[in-house]
Protein backbone atom coordinates (compact mmCIF):
# COMPACT_ATOMS: atom_id res chain seq x y z
CA UNK A 1 0.00 0.00 0.00
CA UNK A 2 2.99 2.32 0.43
CA UNK A 3 2.96 2.69 -3.36
CA UNK A 4 0.19 5.28 -3.01
CA UNK A 5 2.24 7.62 -0.86
CA UNK A 6 5.25 7.19 -3.14
CA UNK A 7 3.28 8.40 -6.18
CA UNK A 8 3.85 12.01 -5.09
CA UNK A 9 6.88 13.29 -3.24
CA UNK A 10 4.79 15.61 -1.09
CA UNK A 11 1.86 18.06 -1.17
CA UNK A 12 3.65 20.52 -3.48
CA UNK A 13 4.36 17.68 -5.91
CA UNK A 14 0.66 16.81 -5.96
CA UNK A 15 -0.38 20.45 -6.42
CA UNK A 16 2.12 20.95 -9.23
CA UNK A 17 0.87 17.81 -10.95
CA UNK A 18 -2.76 19.01 -10.78
CA UNK A 19 -1.72 22.39 -12.20
CA UNK A 20 0.29 20.86 -15.05
CA UNK A 21 -2.48 18.40 -15.85
CA UNK A 22 -4.83 21.27 -16.70
CA UNK A 23 -2.24 23.61 -18.24
CA UNK A 24 -2.95 26.21 -15.55
CA UNK A 25 -0.72 29.26 -15.17
CA UNK A 26 0.97 28.99 -11.77
CA UNK A 27 0.57 32.76 -11.39
CA UNK A 28 -3.22 32.51 -11.71
CA UNK A 29 -4.27 29.39 -9.78
CA UNK A 30 -8.05 28.78 -9.55
CA UNK A 31 -7.92 27.99 -5.84
CA UNK A 32 -11.47 26.63 -5.57
CA UNK A 33 -10.98 24.02 -8.32
CA UNK A 34 -7.49 23.02 -7.20
CA UNK A 35 -8.66 22.71 -3.58
CA UNK A 36 -11.52 20.43 -4.66
CA UNK A 37 -9.18 18.19 -6.66
CA UNK A 38 -6.56 18.13 -3.90
CA UNK A 39 -9.18 17.14 -1.33
CA UNK A 40 -10.43 14.38 -3.65
CA UNK A 41 -6.96 12.84 -3.47
CA UNK A 42 -6.85 13.23 0.33
CA UNK A 43 -10.29 11.63 0.68
CA UNK A 44 -9.16 8.77 -1.56
CA UNK A 45 -6.27 8.09 0.78
CA UNK A 46 -8.62 8.16 3.78
CA UNK A 47 -11.03 5.77 2.06
CA UNK A 48 -8.24 3.27 1.46
CA UNK A 49 -7.37 3.73 5.14
CA UNK A 50 -3.90 5.13 4.64
CA UNK A 51 -2.33 7.44 7.18
CA UNK A 52 -1.44 10.61 5.30
CA UNK A 53 1.74 12.46 6.15
CA UNK A 54 0.99 15.52 8.27
CA UNK A 55 2.29 17.82 5.54
CA UNK A 56 -0.60 16.81 3.25
CA UNK A 57 -3.10 17.86 5.91
CA UNK A 58 -1.23 21.12 6.52
CA UNK A 59 -1.49 21.89 2.80
CA UNK A 60 -5.22 21.11 2.88
CA UNK A 61 -5.65 23.64 5.69
CA UNK A 62 -3.60 26.23 3.78
CA UNK A 63 -5.71 25.80 0.63
CA UNK A 64 -8.92 26.07 2.65
CA UNK A 65 -7.71 29.31 4.27
CA UNK A 66 -6.70 30.84 0.93
CA UNK A 67 -10.03 29.82 -0.59
CA UNK A 68 -12.01 31.44 2.27
CA UNK A 69 -9.94 34.66 2.08
CA UNK A 70 -10.59 34.94 -1.65
CA UNK A 71 -14.33 34.42 -1.17
CA UNK A 72 -14.70 37.08 1.53
CA UNK A 73 -15.46 40.58 0.23
CA UNK A 74 -12.62 43.05 0.84
CA UNK A 75 -12.36 46.78 0.42
CA UNK A 76 -9.89 48.20 -2.09
CA UNK A 77 -7.66 49.49 0.73
CA UNK A 78 -7.52 46.11 2.49
CA UNK A 79 -6.93 44.30 -0.80
CA UNK A 80 -4.03 46.62 -1.66
CA UNK A 81 -2.52 46.23 1.81
CA UNK A 82 -2.84 42.43 2.08
CA UNK A 83 -2.20 41.62 -1.58
CA UNK A 84 -3.13 38.35 -3.30
CA UNK A 85 -3.86 35.58 -0.73
CA UNK A 86 -2.24 33.13 -3.17
CA UNK A 87 1.11 34.97 -3.28
CA UNK A 88 2.96 32.84 -0.72
CA UNK A 89 1.61 29.60 -2.20
CA UNK A 90 2.64 30.70 -5.71
CA UNK A 91 6.13 31.64 -4.49
CA UNK A 92 6.65 28.24 -2.85
CA UNK A 93 5.25 26.39 -5.85
CA UNK A 94 7.63 28.22 -8.20
CA UNK A 95 10.54 27.43 -5.91
CA UNK A 96 9.55 23.77 -5.75
CA UNK A 97 9.13 23.64 -9.54
CA UNK A 98 12.66 24.99 -10.06
CA UNK A 99 14.19 22.40 -7.75
CA UNK A 100 12.11 19.62 -9.30
CA UNK A 101 13.17 20.63 -12.82
CA UNK A 102 16.82 20.65 -11.74
CA UNK A 103 16.49 17.20 -10.16
CA UNK A 104 14.80 15.82 -13.27
CA UNK A 105 17.57 17.27 -15.44
CA UNK A 106 20.24 15.57 -13.35
CA UNK A 107 18.31 12.29 -13.36
CA UNK A 108 18.10 12.42 -17.16
CA UNK A 109 21.86 12.63 -17.63
CA UNK A 110 23.22 9.56 -19.45
CA UNK A 111 24.75 6.94 -17.18
CA UNK A 112 25.65 4.25 -19.69
CA UNK A 113 29.42 4.00 -19.86
CA UNK A 114 29.77 6.02 -16.68
CA UNK A 115 28.07 3.88 -14.06
CA UNK A 116 27.02 0.75 -15.95
CA UNK A 117 28.11 -1.23 -18.97
CA UNK A 118 25.51 -2.62 -21.37
CA UNK A 119 26.36 -6.13 -22.61
CA UNK A 120 26.11 -6.65 -26.37
CA UNK A 121 24.46 -9.93 -27.37
CA UNK A 122 23.45 -11.17 -30.81
CA UNK A 123 19.77 -12.00 -31.03
CA UNK A 124 19.05 -13.27 -34.55
CA UNK A 125 15.70 -14.74 -33.53
CA UNK A 126 14.50 -11.68 -31.66
CA UNK A 127 11.05 -10.47 -32.67
CA UNK A 128 10.16 -6.80 -32.57
CA UNK A 129 7.27 -5.97 -30.31
CA UNK A 130 5.42 -2.68 -30.29
CA UNK A 131 5.76 -1.24 -26.81
CA UNK A 132 2.70 0.42 -25.36
CA UNK A 133 3.16 3.67 -23.44
CA UNK A 134 3.56 3.37 -19.69
CA UNK A 135 0.87 4.79 -17.45
CA UNK A 136 2.15 6.89 -14.57
CA UNK A 137 0.85 5.94 -11.13
CA UNK A 138 -0.25 9.55 -10.63
CA UNK A 139 -2.65 9.17 -13.57
CA UNK A 140 -4.13 5.98 -12.10
CA UNK A 141 -4.63 7.62 -8.70
CA UNK A 142 -6.39 10.65 -10.15
CA UNK A 143 -8.55 8.41 -12.35
CA UNK A 144 -9.48 6.54 -9.19
CA UNK A 145 -10.32 9.82 -7.44
CA UNK A 146 -12.65 10.71 -10.33
CA UNK A 147 -14.37 7.31 -10.01
CA UNK A 148 -14.86 7.97 -6.29
CA UNK A 149 -16.34 11.41 -7.02
CA UNK A 150 -18.88 9.95 -9.44
CA UNK A 151 -19.64 7.16 -7.01
CA UNK A 152 -20.69 9.64 -4.31
CA UNK A 153 -23.87 10.32 -6.29
CA UNK A 154 -25.03 6.75 -5.72
CA UNK A 155 -24.23 6.44 -2.03
CA UNK A 156 -27.73 7.39 -0.90
CA UNK A 157 -29.26 4.58 -2.98
CA UNK A 158 -27.40 1.78 -1.18
CA UNK A 159 -29.55 -0.52 0.95
CA UNK A 160 -27.09 -3.22 1.97
CA UNK A 161 -23.52 -4.27 1.35
CA UNK A 162 -22.25 -7.77 0.72
CA UNK A 163 -18.77 -8.87 1.70
CA UNK A 164 -16.43 -8.31 -1.21
CA UNK A 165 -13.30 -10.34 -1.91
CA UNK A 166 -10.32 -8.93 -3.76
CA UNK A 167 -9.51 -12.35 -5.24
CA UNK A 168 -13.07 -12.82 -6.47
CA UNK A 169 -13.02 -9.32 -7.93
CA UNK A 170 -9.76 -10.12 -9.75
CA UNK A 171 -11.53 -13.02 -11.48
CA UNK A 172 -14.47 -10.75 -12.37
CA UNK A 173 -12.13 -8.13 -13.87
CA UNK A 174 -10.38 -10.78 -15.96
CA UNK A 175 -13.76 -12.00 -17.16
CA UNK A 176 -14.68 -8.48 -18.29
CA UNK A 177 -11.40 -8.24 -20.18
CA UNK A 178 -11.84 -11.62 -21.85
CA UNK A 179 -11.24 -11.36 -25.57
CA UNK A 180 -8.24 -9.06 -25.40
CA UNK A 181 -10.05 -5.82 -26.23
CA UNK A 182 -9.23 -2.52 -24.53
CA UNK A 183 -11.75 -1.59 -21.83
CA UNK A 184 -11.98 1.93 -20.34
CA UNK A 185 -10.64 1.99 -16.77
CA UNK A 186 -13.82 3.55 -15.38
CA UNK A 187 -16.01 0.83 -16.96
CA UNK A 188 -14.56 -1.74 -14.55
CA UNK A 189 -16.29 -0.05 -11.60
CA UNK A 190 -19.92 -0.51 -10.59
CA UNK A 191 -21.27 2.67 -8.99
CA UNK A 192 -24.11 0.87 -7.20
CA UNK A 193 -21.59 -1.03 -5.03
CA UNK A 194 -20.60 2.11 -3.19
CA UNK A 195 -17.12 3.16 -2.07
CA UNK A 196 -16.28 -0.29 -0.72
CA UNK A 197 -16.88 -1.84 -4.12
CA UNK A 198 -14.80 0.83 -5.83
CA UNK A 199 -11.87 0.29 -3.45
CA UNK A 200 -12.00 -3.52 -3.79
CA UNK A 201 -12.06 -3.25 -7.59
CA UNK A 202 -9.14 -0.84 -7.52
CA UNK A 203 -7.13 -3.18 -5.30
CA UNK A 204 -7.96 -6.06 -7.66
CA UNK A 205 -6.71 -4.07 -10.66
CA UNK A 206 -3.45 -3.22 -8.90
CA UNK A 207 -2.91 -6.87 -7.96
CA UNK A 208 -3.51 -7.98 -11.55
CA UNK A 209 -1.01 -5.39 -12.79
CA UNK A 210 1.49 -6.53 -10.17
CA UNK A 211 1.08 -10.15 -11.29
CA UNK A 212 1.53 -9.07 -14.95
CA UNK A 213 -1.90 -10.39 -15.91
CA UNK A 214 -3.24 -7.09 -17.24
CA UNK A 215 -1.74 -3.83 -18.50
CA UNK A 216 -2.82 -0.19 -18.31
CA UNK A 217 -2.50 1.89 -21.47
CA UNK A 218 -2.74 5.63 -22.09
CA UNK A 219 -2.28 7.05 -25.59
CA UNK A 220 -0.96 10.38 -24.36
CA UNK A 221 -0.42 12.30 -21.13
CA UNK A 222 -3.65 13.00 -19.21
CA UNK A 223 -5.76 10.99 -21.72
CA UNK A 224 -8.26 8.32 -20.65
CA UNK A 225 -6.76 5.11 -19.26
CA UNK A 226 -7.66 1.74 -20.81
CA UNK A 227 -7.11 -1.79 -19.57
CA UNK A 228 -6.59 -5.10 -21.32
CA UNK A 229 -5.25 -8.59 -20.66
CA UNK A 230 -1.48 -8.59 -21.06
CA UNK A 231 -0.38 -10.13 -24.34
CA UNK A 232 2.19 -12.96 -24.19
CSV table of C-alpha atoms in Angstrom, one decimal:
chain,number,residue,atom,x,y,z
A,1,UNK,CA,0.0,0.0,0.0
A,2,UNK,CA,3.0,2.3,0.4
A,3,UNK,CA,3.0,2.7,-3.4
A,4,UNK,CA,0.2,5.3,-3.0
A,5,UNK,CA,2.2,7.6,-0.9
A,6,UNK,CA,5.2,7.2,-3.1
A,7,UNK,CA,3.3,8.4,-6.2
A,8,UNK,CA,3.9,12.0,-5.1
A,9,UNK,CA,6.9,13.3,-3.2
A,10,UNK,CA,4.8,15.6,-1.1
A,11,UNK,CA,1.9,18.1,-1.2
A,12,UNK,CA,3.6,20.5,-3.5
A,13,UNK,CA,4.4,17.7,-5.9
A,14,UNK,CA,0.7,16.8,-6.0
A,15,UNK,CA,-0.4,20.4,-6.4
A,16,UNK,CA,2.1,20.9,-9.2
A,17,UNK,CA,0.9,17.8,-10.9
A,18,UNK,CA,-2.8,19.0,-10.8
A,19,UNK,CA,-1.7,22.4,-12.2
A,20,UNK,CA,0.3,20.9,-15.1
A,21,UNK,CA,-2.5,18.4,-15.8
A,22,UNK,CA,-4.8,21.3,-16.7
A,23,UNK,CA,-2.2,23.6,-18.2
A,24,UNK,CA,-3.0,26.2,-15.6
A,25,UNK,CA,-0.7,29.3,-15.2
A,26,UNK,CA,1.0,29.0,-11.8
A,27,UNK,CA,0.6,32.8,-11.4
A,28,UNK,CA,-3.2,32.5,-11.7
A,29,UNK,CA,-4.3,29.4,-9.8
A,30,UNK,CA,-8.1,28.8,-9.5
A,31,UNK,CA,-7.9,28.0,-5.8
A,32,UNK,CA,-11.5,26.6,-5.6
A,33,UNK,CA,-11.0,24.0,-8.3
A,34,UNK,CA,-7.5,23.0,-7.2
A,35,UNK,CA,-8.7,22.7,-3.6
A,36,UNK,CA,-11.5,20.4,-4.7
A,37,UNK,CA,-9.2,18.2,-6.7
A,38,UNK,CA,-6.6,18.1,-3.9
A,39,UNK,CA,-9.2,17.1,-1.3
A,40,UNK,CA,-10.4,14.4,-3.6
A,41,UNK,CA,-7.0,12.8,-3.5
A,42,UNK,CA,-6.9,13.2,0.3
A,43,UNK,CA,-10.3,11.6,0.7
A,44,UNK,CA,-9.2,8.8,-1.6
A,45,UNK,CA,-6.3,8.1,0.8
A,46,UNK,CA,-8.6,8.2,3.8
A,47,UNK,CA,-11.0,5.8,2.1
A,48,UNK,CA,-8.2,3.3,1.5
A,49,UNK,CA,-7.4,3.7,5.1
A,50,UNK,CA,-3.9,5.1,4.6
A,51,UNK,CA,-2.3,7.4,7.2
A,52,UNK,CA,-1.4,10.6,5.3
A,53,UNK,CA,1.7,12.5,6.1
A,54,UNK,CA,1.0,15.5,8.3
A,55,UNK,CA,2.3,17.8,5.5
A,56,UNK,CA,-0.6,16.8,3.3
A,57,UNK,CA,-3.1,17.9,5.9
A,58,UNK,CA,-1.2,21.1,6.5
A,59,UNK,CA,-1.5,21.9,2.8
A,60,UNK,CA,-5.2,21.1,2.9
A,61,UNK,CA,-5.7,23.6,5.7
A,62,UNK,CA,-3.6,26.2,3.8
A,63,UNK,CA,-5.7,25.8,0.6
A,64,UNK,CA,-8.9,26.1,2.7
A,65,UNK,CA,-7.7,29.3,4.3
A,66,UNK,CA,-6.7,30.8,0.9
A,67,UNK,CA,-10.0,29.8,-0.6
A,68,UNK,CA,-12.0,31.4,2.3
A,69,UNK,CA,-9.9,34.7,2.1
A,70,UNK,CA,-10.6,34.9,-1.7
A,71,UNK,CA,-14.3,34.4,-1.2
A,72,UNK,CA,-14.7,37.1,1.5
A,73,UNK,CA,-15.5,40.6,0.2
A,74,UNK,CA,-12.6,43.0,0.8
A,75,UNK,CA,-12.4,46.8,0.4
A,76,UNK,CA,-9.9,48.2,-2.1
A,77,UNK,CA,-7.7,49.5,0.7
A,78,UNK,CA,-7.5,46.1,2.5
A,79,UNK,CA,-6.9,44.3,-0.8
A,80,UNK,CA,-4.0,46.6,-1.7
A,81,UNK,CA,-2.5,46.2,1.8
A,82,UNK,CA,-2.8,42.4,2.1
A,83,UNK,CA,-2.2,41.6,-1.6
A,84,UNK,CA,-3.1,38.3,-3.3
A,85,UNK,CA,-3.9,35.6,-0.7
A,86,UNK,CA,-2.2,33.1,-3.2
A,87,UNK,CA,1.1,35.0,-3.3
A,88,UNK,CA,3.0,32.8,-0.7
A,89,UNK,CA,1.6,29.6,-2.2
A,90,UNK,CA,2.6,30.7,-5.7
A,91,UNK,CA,6.1,31.6,-4.5
A,92,UNK,CA,6.6,28.2,-2.9
A,93,UNK,CA,5.3,26.4,-5.9
A,94,UNK,CA,7.6,28.2,-8.2
A,95,UNK,CA,10.5,27.4,-5.9
A,96,UNK,CA,9.6,23.8,-5.8
A,97,UNK,CA,9.1,23.6,-9.5
A,98,UNK,CA,12.7,25.0,-10.1
A,99,UNK,CA,14.2,22.4,-7.7
A,100,UNK,CA,12.1,19.6,-9.3
A,101,UNK,CA,13.2,20.6,-12.8
A,102,UNK,CA,16.8,20.7,-11.7
A,103,UNK,CA,16.5,17.2,-10.2
A,104,UNK,CA,14.8,15.8,-13.3
A,105,UNK,CA,17.6,17.3,-15.4
A,106,UNK,CA,20.2,15.6,-13.3
A,107,UNK,CA,18.3,12.3,-13.4
A,108,UNK,CA,18.1,12.4,-17.2
A,109,UNK,CA,21.9,12.6,-17.6
A,110,UNK,CA,23.2,9.6,-19.4
A,111,UNK,CA,24.8,6.9,-17.2
A,112,UNK,CA,25.7,4.3,-19.7
A,113,UNK,CA,29.4,4.0,-19.9
A,114,UNK,CA,29.8,6.0,-16.7
A,115,UNK,CA,28.1,3.9,-14.1
A,116,UNK,CA,27.0,0.7,-16.0
A,117,UNK,CA,28.1,-1.2,-19.0
A,118,UNK,CA,25.5,-2.6,-21.4
A,119,UNK,CA,26.4,-6.1,-22.6
A,120,UNK,CA,26.1,-6.7,-26.4
A,121,UNK,CA,24.5,-9.9,-27.4
A,122,UNK,CA,23.5,-11.2,-30.8
A,123,UNK,CA,19.8,-12.0,-31.0
A,124,UNK,CA,19.0,-13.3,-34.6
A,125,UNK,CA,15.7,-14.7,-33.5
A,126,UNK,CA,14.5,-11.7,-31.7
A,127,UNK,CA,11.1,-10.5,-32.7
A,128,UNK,CA,10.2,-6.8,-32.6
A,129,UNK,CA,7.3,-6.0,-30.3
A,130,UNK,CA,5.4,-2.7,-30.3
A,131,UNK,CA,5.8,-1.2,-26.8
A,132,UNK,CA,2.7,0.4,-25.4
A,133,UNK,CA,3.2,3.7,-23.4
A,134,UNK,CA,3.6,3.4,-19.7
A,135,UNK,CA,0.9,4.8,-17.4
A,136,UNK,CA,2.2,6.9,-14.6
A,137,UNK,CA,0.8,5.9,-11.1
A,138,UNK,CA,-0.2,9.5,-10.6
A,139,UNK,CA,-2.7,9.2,-13.6
A,140,UNK,CA,-4.1,6.0,-12.1
A,141,UNK,CA,-4.6,7.6,-8.7
A,142,UNK,CA,-6.4,10.7,-10.1
A,143,UNK,CA,-8.5,8.4,-12.3
A,144,UNK,CA,-9.5,6.5,-9.2
A,145,UNK,CA,-10.3,9.8,-7.4
A,146,UNK,CA,-12.7,10.7,-10.3
A,147,UNK,CA,-14.4,7.3,-10.0
A,148,UNK,CA,-14.9,8.0,-6.3
A,149,UNK,CA,-16.3,11.4,-7.0
A,150,UNK,CA,-18.9,9.9,-9.4
A,151,UNK,CA,-19.6,7.2,-7.0
A,152,UNK,CA,-20.7,9.6,-4.3
A,153,UNK,CA,-23.9,10.3,-6.3
A,154,UNK,CA,-25.0,6.8,-5.7
A,155,UNK,CA,-24.2,6.4,-2.0
A,156,UNK,CA,-27.7,7.4,-0.9
A,157,UNK,CA,-29.3,4.6,-3.0
A,158,UNK,CA,-27.4,1.8,-1.2
A,159,UNK,CA,-29.6,-0.5,1.0
A,160,UNK,CA,-27.1,-3.2,2.0
A,161,UNK,CA,-23.5,-4.3,1.3
A,162,UNK,CA,-22.3,-7.8,0.7
A,163,UNK,CA,-18.8,-8.9,1.7
A,164,UNK,CA,-16.4,-8.3,-1.2
A,165,UNK,CA,-13.3,-10.3,-1.9
A,166,UNK,CA,-10.3,-8.9,-3.8
A,167,UNK,CA,-9.5,-12.3,-5.2
A,168,UNK,CA,-13.1,-12.8,-6.5
A,169,UNK,CA,-13.0,-9.3,-7.9
A,170,UNK,CA,-9.8,-10.1,-9.7
A,171,UNK,CA,-11.5,-13.0,-11.5
A,172,UNK,CA,-14.5,-10.8,-12.4
A,173,UNK,CA,-12.1,-8.1,-13.9
A,174,UNK,CA,-10.4,-10.8,-16.0
A,175,UNK,CA,-13.8,-12.0,-17.2
A,176,UNK,CA,-14.7,-8.5,-18.3
A,177,UNK,CA,-11.4,-8.2,-20.2
A,178,UNK,CA,-11.8,-11.6,-21.8
A,179,UNK,CA,-11.2,-11.4,-25.6
A,180,UNK,CA,-8.2,-9.1,-25.4
A,181,UNK,CA,-10.0,-5.8,-26.2
A,182,UNK,CA,-9.2,-2.5,-24.5
A,183,UNK,CA,-11.7,-1.6,-21.8
A,184,UNK,CA,-12.0,1.9,-20.3
A,185,UNK,CA,-10.6,2.0,-16.8
A,186,UNK,CA,-13.8,3.6,-15.4
A,187,UNK,CA,-16.0,0.8,-17.0
A,188,UNK,CA,-14.6,-1.7,-14.6
A,189,UNK,CA,-16.3,0.0,-11.6
A,190,UNK,CA,-19.9,-0.5,-10.6
A,191,UNK,CA,-21.3,2.7,-9.0
A,192,UNK,CA,-24.1,0.9,-7.2
A,193,UNK,CA,-21.6,-1.0,-5.0
A,194,UNK,CA,-20.6,2.1,-3.2
A,195,UNK,CA,-17.1,3.2,-2.1
A,196,UNK,CA,-16.3,-0.3,-0.7
A,197,UNK,CA,-16.9,-1.8,-4.1
A,198,UNK,CA,-14.8,0.8,-5.8
A,199,UNK,CA,-11.9,0.3,-3.5
A,200,UNK,CA,-12.0,-3.5,-3.8
A,201,UNK,CA,-12.1,-3.3,-7.6
A,202,UNK,CA,-9.1,-0.8,-7.5
A,203,UNK,CA,-7.1,-3.2,-5.3
A,204,UNK,CA,-8.0,-6.1,-7.7
A,205,UNK,CA,-6.7,-4.1,-10.7
A,206,UNK,CA,-3.4,-3.2,-8.9
A,207,UNK,CA,-2.9,-6.9,-8.0
A,208,UNK,CA,-3.5,-8.0,-11.5
A,209,UNK,CA,-1.0,-5.4,-12.8
A,210,UNK,CA,1.5,-6.5,-10.2
A,211,UNK,CA,1.1,-10.2,-11.3
A,212,UNK,CA,1.5,-9.1,-14.9
A,213,UNK,CA,-1.9,-10.4,-15.9
A,214,UNK,CA,-3.2,-7.1,-17.2
A,215,UNK,CA,-1.7,-3.8,-18.5
A,216,UNK,CA,-2.8,-0.2,-18.3
A,217,UNK,CA,-2.5,1.9,-21.5
A,218,UNK,CA,-2.7,5.6,-22.1
A,219,UNK,CA,-2.3,7.0,-25.6
A,220,UNK,CA,-1.0,10.4,-24.4
A,221,UNK,CA,-0.4,12.3,-21.1
A,222,UNK,CA,-3.7,13.0,-19.2
A,223,UNK,CA,-5.8,11.0,-21.7
A,224,UNK,CA,-8.3,8.3,-20.7
A,225,UNK,CA,-6.8,5.1,-19.3
A,226,UNK,CA,-7.7,1.7,-20.8
A,227,UNK,CA,-7.1,-1.8,-19.6
A,228,UNK,CA,-6.6,-5.1,-21.3
A,229,UNK,CA,-5.3,-8.6,-20.7
A,230,UNK,CA,-1.5,-8.6,-21.1
A,231,UNK,CA,-0.4,-10.1,-24.3
A,232,UNK,CA,2.2,-13.0,-24.2
